[in-house]
Coordinates of C-alpha atoms in Angstrom, one line a residue:
X1 CA 126.5 110.8 128.2
X2 CA 124.3 113.7 129.2
X3 CA 126.8 116.2 127.9
X4 CA 127.0 114.4 124.4
X5 CA 123.2 114.4 124.3
X6 CA 123.0 118.0 125.2
X7 CA 125.7 118.6 122.4
X8 CA 123.5 116.7 119.8
X9 CA 120.4 118.7 121.0
X10 CA 122.3 121.9 120.6
X11 CA 123.5 120.8 117.1
X12 CA 120.0 119.9 116.0
X13 CA 118.7 123.3 117.4
X14 CA 121.3 125.2 115.5
X15 CA 120.6 123.2 112.3
X16 CA 116.8 124.0 112.8
X17 CA 117.6 127.6 113.2
X18 CA 119.6 127.7 110.2
X19 CA 117.0 125.9 108.2
X20 CA 114.3 128.2 109.5
X21 CA 116.3 131.2 108.5
X22 CA 116.9 129.7 105.0
X23 CA 113.3 129.0 104.6
X24 CA 112.3 132.5 105.6
X25 CA 114.6 133.8 103.0
X26 CA 112.9 131.8 100.4
X27 CA 109.3 132.6 101.7
X28 CA 106.6 133.7 99.5
X29 CA 106.3 136.9 101.4
X30 CA 110.0 137.9 100.6
X31 CA 109.7 136.8 97.1
X32 CA 106.5 138.8 96.7
X33 CA 108.1 141.9 98.2
X34 CA 111.0 141.6 95.8
X35 CA 108.6 141.5 92.9
X36 CA 106.6 144.5 94.3
X37 CA 103.4 142.4 94.8
X38 CA 101.6 141.2 98.0
X39 CA 102.0 137.5 99.1
X40 CA 98.4 136.9 98.5
X41 CA 98.7 138.1 94.8
X42 CA 101.7 135.9 94.3
X43 CA 99.7 132.9 95.7
X44 CA 96.9 133.7 93.4
X45 CA 99.3 133.8 90.2
X46 CA 101.0 130.5 91.4
X47 CA 97.7 128.8 91.8
X48 CA 96.4 129.8 88.3
X49 CA 99.5 128.6 86.6
X50 CA 99.4 125.4 88.7
X51 CA 96.4 124.5 86.6
X52 CA 98.6 123.5 83.7
X53 CA 100.5 120.7 85.4
X54 CA 97.1 119.5 86.8
X55 CA 95.7 119.6 83.3
X56 CA 98.6 117.7 82.0
X57 CA 98.2 115.1 84.6
X58 CA 94.6 114.7 83.8
X59 CA 95.1 114.6 80.0
X60 CA 97.6 111.6 80.4
X61 CA 96.3 109.7 83.4
X62 CA 92.6 110.3 83.9
X63 CA 91.0 111.1 80.5
X64 CA 88.6 108.4 79.8
X65 CA 89.0 106.9 83.3
X66 CA 86.2 106.3 85.8
X67 CA 84.1 109.4 86.5
X68 CA 84.5 109.1 90.2
X69 CA 88.3 109.3 89.9
X70 CA 88.0 112.4 87.8
X71 CA 85.6 114.1 90.3
X72 CA 88.0 113.2 93.3
X73 CA 90.9 114.6 91.3
X74 CA 89.2 117.9 90.6
X75 CA 87.8 118.2 94.3
X76 CA 91.3 117.4 95.8
X77 CA 93.1 119.7 93.6
X78 CA 90.5 122.5 94.0
X79 CA 90.6 122.1 97.8
X80 CA 94.4 122.1 97.8
X81 CA 94.4 125.4 95.8
X82 CA 91.7 126.8 98.4
X83 CA 94.0 125.7 101.2
X84 CA 97.2 127.1 99.8
X85 CA 95.5 130.5 99.3
X86 CA 93.1 130.9 102.2
X87 CA 94.1 128.1 104.8
X88 CA 91.3 126.9 106.9
X89 CA 88.9 129.4 105.5
X90 CA 88.3 127.0 102.7
X91 CA 85.4 125.7 105.0
X92 CA 83.3 128.6 103.6
X93 CA 83.1 127.1 100.1
X94 CA 82.9 123.6 101.5
X95 CA 79.9 124.4 103.7
X96 CA 78.1 126.2 100.8
X97 CA 78.8 123.2 98.3
X98 CA 77.5 120.6 100.9
X99 CA 74.3 122.7 101.8
X100 CA 73.7 123.3 98.0
X101 CA 73.7 119.7 97.5
X102 CA 71.3 119.0 100.4
X103 CA 69.1 121.8 99.1
X104 CA 68.8 119.9 95.8
X105 CA 68.1 116.6 97.3
X106 CA 65.7 117.7 100.0
X107 CA 63.7 120.4 98.1
X108 CA 64.0 118.8 94.6
X109 CA 63.1 120.4 91.4
X110 CA 61.0 123.2 93.0
X111 CA 60.9 126.9 92.8
X112 CA 61.4 126.8 96.5
X113 CA 64.8 125.1 96.1
X114 CA 65.8 128.0 93.5
X115 CA 64.6 130.7 95.8
X116 CA 66.3 129.1 98.8
X117 CA 69.6 128.8 96.8
X118 CA 69.4 132.4 95.6
X119 CA 68.8 133.8 99.1
X120 CA 71.2 131.6 101.0
X121 CA 74.2 131.7 98.6
X122 CA 73.8 135.4 98.0
X123 CA 73.3 136.1 101.6
X124 CA 76.4 134.1 102.6
X125 CA 78.6 136.0 100.0
X126 CA 77.3 139.4 101.2
X127 CA 77.8 138.5 104.8
X128 CA 81.3 137.4 103.8
X129 CA 81.8 140.8 102.1
X130 CA 80.5 142.6 105.2
X131 CA 82.8 140.9 107.7
X132 CA 86.0 141.1 105.6
X133 CA 85.6 144.3 103.9
X134 CA 88.3 147.0 104.0
X135 CA 88.9 150.1 102.0
X136 CA 91.3 148.4 99.7
X137 CA 91.2 145.4 97.4
X138 CA 92.3 142.3 99.4
X139 CA 92.4 138.8 97.9
X140 CA 90.6 136.8 100.4
X141 CA 88.2 133.8 100.5
X142 CA 85.3 135.9 99.1
X143 CA 87.1 136.2 95.8
X144 CA 86.7 132.6 94.6
X145 CA 83.4 132.5 96.7
X146 CA 81.7 135.0 94.3
X147 CA 82.5 132.7 91.3
X148 CA 81.2 129.7 93.3
X149 CA 78.0 131.6 94.1
X150 CA 77.0 132.0 90.5
X151 CA 77.9 128.3 89.9
X152 CA 75.7 127.0 92.5
X153 CA 72.8 129.4 91.6
X154 CA 73.2 128.3 88.0
X155 CA 73.2 124.6 89.2
X156 CA 70.0 125.0 91.1
X157 CA 68.2 126.8 88.2
X158 CA 69.3 124.2 85.6
X159 CA 68.2 121.4 88.0
X160 CA 64.8 123.1 88.3
X161 CA 64.5 123.3 84.4
X162 CA 65.4 119.6 84.2
X163 CA 62.1 118.9 85.8
X164 CA 60.0 120.7 83.3
X165 CA 58.4 119.5 80.1
X166 CA 61.1 119.9 77.4
X167 CA 58.7 121.7 75.0
X168 CA 58.1 124.4 77.7
X169 CA 61.9 125.5 77.7
X170 CA 63.8 127.7 75.4
X171 CA 66.4 126.0 73.2
X172 CA 69.0 127.5 75.6
X173 CA 67.2 126.2 78.7
X174 CA 67.0 122.7 77.1
X175 CA 70.9 122.8 76.5
X176 CA 71.6 123.6 80.3
X177 CA 68.7 121.7 81.9
X178 CA 69.9 118.9 84.2
X179 CA 67.9 115.7 83.8
X180 CA 69.7 113.5 86.2
X181 CA 70.3 113.8 89.9
X182 CA 73.8 115.1 90.6
X183 CA 75.8 113.4 93.4
X184 CA 77.7 115.1 96.1
X185 CA 81.0 114.1 94.5
X186 CA 79.8 115.4 91.0
X187 CA 78.7 118.9 92.6
X188 CA 82.2 119.1 94.5
X189 CA 84.0 118.3 91.3
X190 CA 82.1 120.9 89.3
X191 CA 82.5 123.5 92.1
X192 CA 86.3 122.9 92.8
X193 CA 87.6 122.2 89.2
X194 CA 91.1 123.8 89.4
X195 CA 91.0 125.7 86.1
X196 CA 88.0 127.8 87.3
X197 CA 87.8 127.8 91.0
X198 CA 89.6 131.0 91.8
X199 CA 88.7 133.5 89.0
X200 CA 86.4 131.7 86.6
X201 CA 85.2 131.2 83.9
X202 CA 81.6 130.1 84.5
X203 CA 80.4 126.9 82.9
X204 CA 77.4 124.7 83.4
X205 CA 77.1 121.3 85.1
X206 CA 76.1 119.7 81.8
X207 CA 79.3 121.0 80.2
X208 CA 81.3 119.8 83.1
X209 CA 79.8 116.3 82.8
X210 CA 80.7 116.2 79.1
X211 CA 84.4 116.8 80.1
X212 CA 84.2 114.0 82.8
X213 CA 82.6 111.6 80.3
X214 CA 85.4 112.3 77.7
X215 CA 83.0 114.0 75.2
X216 CA 84.9 117.4 75.0
X217 CA 87.6 116.3 72.4
X218 CA 88.1 116.9 68.7
X219 CA 89.3 113.5 68.2
X220 CA 86.8 110.9 69.5
X221 CA 88.4 108.2 71.7
X222 CA 91.6 110.2 72.1
X223 CA 92.7 113.1 74.4
X224 CA 91.9 116.5 72.8
X225 CA 94.4 118.0 70.4
X226 CA 94.3 121.3 72.3
X227 CA 98.0 121.8 73.3
X228 CA 98.7 124.4 70.7
X229 CA 95.4 126.5 71.4
X230 CA 96.1 126.4 75.1
X231 CA 99.7 127.6 74.7
X232 CA 98.4 130.5 72.6
X233 CA 96.2 131.7 75.2
X234 CA 98.8 131.2 77.8
X235 CA 101.4 133.1 75.9
X236 CA 99.0 136.0 75.3
X237 CA 98.2 135.9 79.0
X238 CA 102.0 136.1 79.7
X239 CA 102.4 139.2 77.5
X240 CA 99.6 140.9 79.5
X241 CA 101.2 139.7 82.7
X242 CA 104.5 141.2 81.8
X243 CA 103.1 144.5 80.6
X244 CA 101.0 144.7 83.7
X245 CA 104.0 144.0 86.0
X246 CA 106.2 146.4 84.4
X247 CA 103.8 149.3 84.3
X248 CA 101.8 148.8 87.7
X249 CA 104.2 150.6 89.8
X250 CA 103.8 153.7 87.6
X251 CA 100.1 153.6 87.0
X252 CA 97.9 153.2 90.1
X253 CA 94.5 154.0 91.4
X254 CA 96.3 155.4 94.5
X255 CA 97.6 158.3 92.6
X256 CA 94.0 159.4 91.8
X257 CA 93.5 160.4 95.3
X258 CA 96.7 162.3 95.8
X259 CA 97.2 166.0 96.0
X260 CA 99.5 165.8 93.2
X261 CA 97.0 164.4 90.8
X262 CA 94.5 167.1 92.0
X263 CA 97.1 169.8 91.4
X264 CA 97.7 168.9 87.8
X265 CA 95.8 170.6 84.7
X266 CA 92.4 169.4 84.0
X267 CA 93.5 167.8 80.7
X268 CA 96.3 165.8 82.5
X269 CA 93.7 164.6 85.1
X270 CA 91.5 163.2 82.2
X271 CA 94.4 161.7 80.2
X272 CA 95.7 160.0 83.3
X273 CA 92.2 158.5 84.0
X274 CA 92.0 157.5 80.4
X275 CA 95.4 155.7 80.4
X276 CA 94.7 154.1 83.8
X277 CA 91.2 153.0 82.8
X278 CA 92.6 150.9 80.0
X279 CA 95.7 149.6 81.9
X280 CA 93.9 148.5 85.2
X281 CA 91.8 146.0 83.3
X282 CA 94.9 144.2 82.3
X283 CA 95.2 142.2 85.6
X284 CA 91.7 140.7 84.8
X285 CA 92.7 140.0 81.4
X286 CA 95.9 138.2 82.4
X287 CA 94.1 135.9 84.8
X288 CA 91.3 135.1 82.4
X289 CA 93.7 134.2 79.5
X290 CA 95.8 132.0 81.7
X291 CA 92.9 130.2 83.1
X292 CA 91.3 129.8 79.7
X293 CA 94.5 128.0 78.5
X294 CA 94.0 125.5 81.5
X295 CA 90.4 124.9 80.4
X296 CA 91.4 124.4 76.8
X297 CA 94.2 121.9 77.7
X298 CA 91.7 119.8 79.8
X299 CA 89.2 119.9 76.9
X300 CA 86.6 121.9 78.7
X301 CA 87.1 124.7 76.1
X302 CA 86.0 122.6 73.3
X303 CA 83.1 124.2 71.5
X304 CA 82.4 122.0 68.5
X305 CA 83.5 122.6 64.9
X306 CA 83.2 125.4 62.6
X307 CA 84.3 125.2 58.9
X308 CA 85.8 121.8 59.7
X309 CA 88.1 123.2 62.5
X310 CA 87.8 122.8 66.2
X311 CA 86.7 125.6 68.2
X312 CA 88.2 126.1 71.8
X313 CA 86.3 129.2 73.0
X314 CA 83.7 127.7 75.3
X315 CA 85.4 129.0 78.2
X316 CA 86.7 132.2 76.7
X317 CA 86.4 135.3 79.0
X318 CA 88.1 137.6 76.7
X319 CA 87.9 138.5 72.9
X320 CA 91.2 140.3 73.0
X321 CA 91.1 141.7 69.5
X322 CA 87.7 143.2 70.1
X323 CA 88.7 144.4 73.5
X324 CA 91.8 146.2 72.1
X325 CA 90.1 147.8 69.1
X326 CA 86.5 148.5 69.8
X327 CA 85.6 152.2 70.0
X328 CA 82.3 151.4 71.7
X329 CA 81.4 150.6 75.3
X330 CA 79.1 147.9 74.2
X331 CA 82.0 146.3 72.3
X332 CA 84.1 146.3 75.5
X333 CA 81.2 144.7 77.5
X334 CA 80.9 142.0 74.7
X335 CA 84.6 141.3 74.9
X336 CA 85.3 141.3 78.6
X337 CA 84.3 138.8 81.3
X338 CA 82.2 137.1 78.7
X339 CA 81.0 134.1 80.6
X340 CA 79.9 136.0 83.6
X341 CA 78.1 138.3 81.3
X342 CA 76.5 135.3 79.6
X343 CA 75.6 133.9 83.0
X344 CA 73.7 137.1 84.1
X345 CA 72.0 137.2 80.7
X346 CA 70.9 133.6 81.0
X347 CA 69.9 133.4 84.7
X348 CA 68.9 137.0 85.6
X349 CA 68.0 139.2 82.5
X350 CA 66.1 136.6 80.5
X351 CA 64.4 135.3 83.6
X352 CA 63.0 138.8 84.1
X353 CA 61.2 138.8 80.7
X354 CA 57.8 138.8 82.6
X355 CA 58.5 142.4 83.5
X356 CA 57.9 143.4 79.9
X357 CA 60.5 146.2 80.0
X358 CA 64.2 145.6 78.7
X359 CA 65.5 148.7 80.3
X360 CA 64.1 147.5 83.7
X361 CA 65.5 144.0 83.2
X362 CA 68.8 145.3 82.2
X363 CA 68.9 147.6 85.2
X364 CA 68.0 144.9 87.7
X365 CA 70.6 142.7 86.3
X366 CA 73.3 145.4 86.7
X367 CA 72.1 145.9 90.2
X368 CA 72.5 142.1 90.9
X369 CA 76.1 142.3 89.3
X370 CA 76.9 145.2 91.5
X371 CA 75.9 143.5 94.7
X372 CA 77.6 140.4 93.5
X373 CA 80.9 142.2 93.3
X374 CA 80.6 143.7 96.9
X375 CA 78.9 146.1 99.3
X376 CA 80.9 149.2 98.4
X377 CA 79.3 152.1 97.0
X378 CA 81.7 152.2 94.2
X379 CA 80.4 149.1 92.6
X380 CA 76.8 150.6 92.5
X381 CA 78.2 153.8 90.9
X382 CA 80.2 151.9 88.2
X383 CA 77.3 149.7 87.1
X384 CA 75.0 152.7 87.2
X385 CA 77.3 154.5 84.8
X386 CA 77.4 151.3 82.5
X387 CA 73.7 151.5 82.4
X388 CA 73.6 155.1 81.6
X389 CA 76.3 155.0 78.9
X390 CA 74.9 151.9 77.1
X391 CA 71.5 153.8 76.8
X392 CA 73.1 156.9 75.5
X393 CA 75.4 155.0 73.2
X394 CA 72.3 153.3 71.7
X395 CA 70.6 156.5 71.2
X396 CA 73.6 158.0 69.5
X397 CA 74.0 155.0 67.2
X398 CA 70.2 155.1 66.2
X399 CA 70.5 158.9 65.6
X400 CA 73.6 158.4 63.2
X401 CA 71.9 155.4 61.5
X402 CA 68.6 157.3 60.9
X403 CA 69.7 160.7 60.2
X404 CA 70.6 161.1 56.4
X405 CA 73.1 164.0 57.2
X406 CA 74.8 162.2 59.9
X407 CA 75.0 158.7 58.3
X408 CA 76.5 160.5 55.1
X409 CA 79.2 162.2 57.2
X410 CA 80.0 159.1 59.0
X411 CA 80.4 157.2 55.8
X412 CA 83.2 159.7 54.5
X413 CA 86.3 157.3 54.4
X414 CA 88.9 160.2 54.9
X415 CA 87.2 161.3 58.2
X416 CA 86.8 157.8 59.5
X417 CA 90.1 157.6 61.3
X418 CA 89.5 160.9 62.9
X419 CA 86.1 159.7 64.0
X420 CA 87.6 156.5 65.4
X421 CA 90.2 158.5 67.5
X422 CA 87.4 160.7 68.9
X423 CA 85.3 157.5 69.8
X424 CA 88.2 155.9 71.3
X425 CA 89.1 158.9 73.4
X426 CA 85.6 159.2 74.8
X427 CA 85.3 155.5 75.2
X428 CA 88.4 155.1 77.4
X429 CA 88.0 158.3 79.2
X430 CA 84.7 157.4 80.5
X431 CA 85.6 153.8 81.0
X432 CA 88.3 155.0 83.3
X433 CA 85.7 157.3 85.0
X434 CA 83.5 154.3 85.6
X435 CA 86.4 152.2 86.8
X436 CA 87.5 154.9 89.3
X437 CA 84.5 154.2 91.5
X438 CA 84.9 150.4 90.9
X439 CA 88.5 150.4 92.1
X440 CA 88.5 152.9 94.8
X441 CA 85.4 151.2 96.5
X442 CA 84.4 153.8 99.1
X443 CA 82.5 157.0 98.5
X444 CA 85.1 159.3 100.2
X445 CA 87.7 158.4 97.7
X446 CA 85.7 158.1 94.4
X447 CA 83.9 161.3 95.1
X448 CA 87.0 163.1 95.6
X449 CA 88.3 162.1 92.3
X450 CA 85.0 162.9 90.6
X451 CA 85.0 166.4 92.1
X452 CA 88.5 166.9 90.7
X453 CA 87.1 166.4 87.2
X454 CA 83.9 168.1 87.9
X455 CA 81.8 164.9 87.6
X456 CA 82.5 165.1 83.9
X457 CA 81.0 161.7 83.3
X458 CA 77.8 162.2 84.8
X459 CA 77.4 165.6 83.4
X460 CA 78.3 164.5 79.8
X461 CA 76.1 161.4 79.6
X462 CA 73.1 162.8 81.6
X463 CA 73.1 165.8 79.3
X464 CA 73.1 163.5 76.2
X465 CA 70.4 161.4 77.7
X466 CA 67.9 164.4 77.6
X467 CA 69.3 166.2 74.5
X468 CA 69.7 163.3 72.0
X469 CA 65.9 162.7 71.7
X470 CA 65.4 166.3 70.6
X471 CA 68.3 166.1 68.2
X472 CA 66.8 163.0 66.8
X473 CA 63.6 164.7 66.4
X474 CA 65.1 167.5 64.6
X475 CA 67.5 165.6 62.2
X476 CA 65.5 162.5 61.3
X477 CA 62.9 163.2 58.5
X478 CA 59.3 162.1 59.3
X479 CA 59.3 159.8 56.4
X480 CA 62.2 157.8 58.0
X481 CA 60.2 157.6 61.2
X482 CA 57.1 156.5 59.3
X483 CA 59.1 153.7 57.6
X484 CA 60.3 152.6 61.0
X485 CA 56.6 152.4 62.3
X486 CA 55.5 150.4 59.2

């Protein structure tokens, strides 16, 4: 009997060893390696695509069901995604969600609650950046936490606005102000919604509650007719994903800090930066298009009607055509990470109106964005460049618009393709220049690359910043200036 038992145990042990070996062969790590990606990146992509089966389940089994069931579903699926990606580190988001609920309940609709929220949530995020930072881009719990931080700050501000007299609020503030008192389950469902938990987009509590209440549909009383619009965004996202997957081994930011890059001719270094600067954004475009499709499928992307047709762009984080064709930096900003930019405009830039200076408000808004992204110096340099470039671009546009000679030259049709090509070259070269600091993070890396191209971006735009006003003074007739004053 003992020998038989020992034989059975041995057989079970051998079977377990075989199964363990087979499982390891099928592990995400091995699959990620075969695809040339990290395991965390693969988990992220899988999680983003998981939004589609979750959305289909929601459409067919939970749409128009009791609100608490929908909140529970969103909370459970979001927490499952968090655990799949970050394991027990999901407690960071859970802690901040619960504490945020307590701040709203205990402090009420007060400025103290808003300030406490901003200080606590930003401090927690920045502490996370500090303790987890490396010299490379790592997918860790701080990635979705930065999305959550904006959500919870926006929630606190909207809750504060909900206690004000309606006439004292702007039309935009009235739209987002929360009049009721959110429950813990509502805050959790809003925070962990699977279509936006990892990489966004941003949306308000009021918009989320409309989804839960079944209001976000183009066919009242029925599930939204949004399958085709969702598939279009998914398909476009897949195109960018395939393109990025095929090209990413050949166009990398790591090459920028190599001796081979530094030893190439100056024109090559600039052209590589130009191509890389465009390409590196495709990974963000991919994620946002895929998640937008999830939001559209659930109905969260519904944005009313225009010309009798339903609009599904409420959660759009990308205007793809504008992104691919605009020759201006402001065009790229308007087409990229739309909902985050709108959030900063609504909760930071416009709230700084009391300063009485648009440039100062814009500068402080960009400083907030830089800190929100992380503590690396590269983020500060990137957003400093954005601030500088936007100011110079506005100066140049004003000069061309108000100078008769330049406006006439710009209107010559036969020269417009040439002007467009020059604009696009400048646009993407210095977009790549700005993104170099953003993607390389630490000063020893990005400063090495900037030295290799002689700080071209800083020299070019700082020179224009001081020269353009004198050119404007020389080329714009006095009568044009007087008309403007009048």
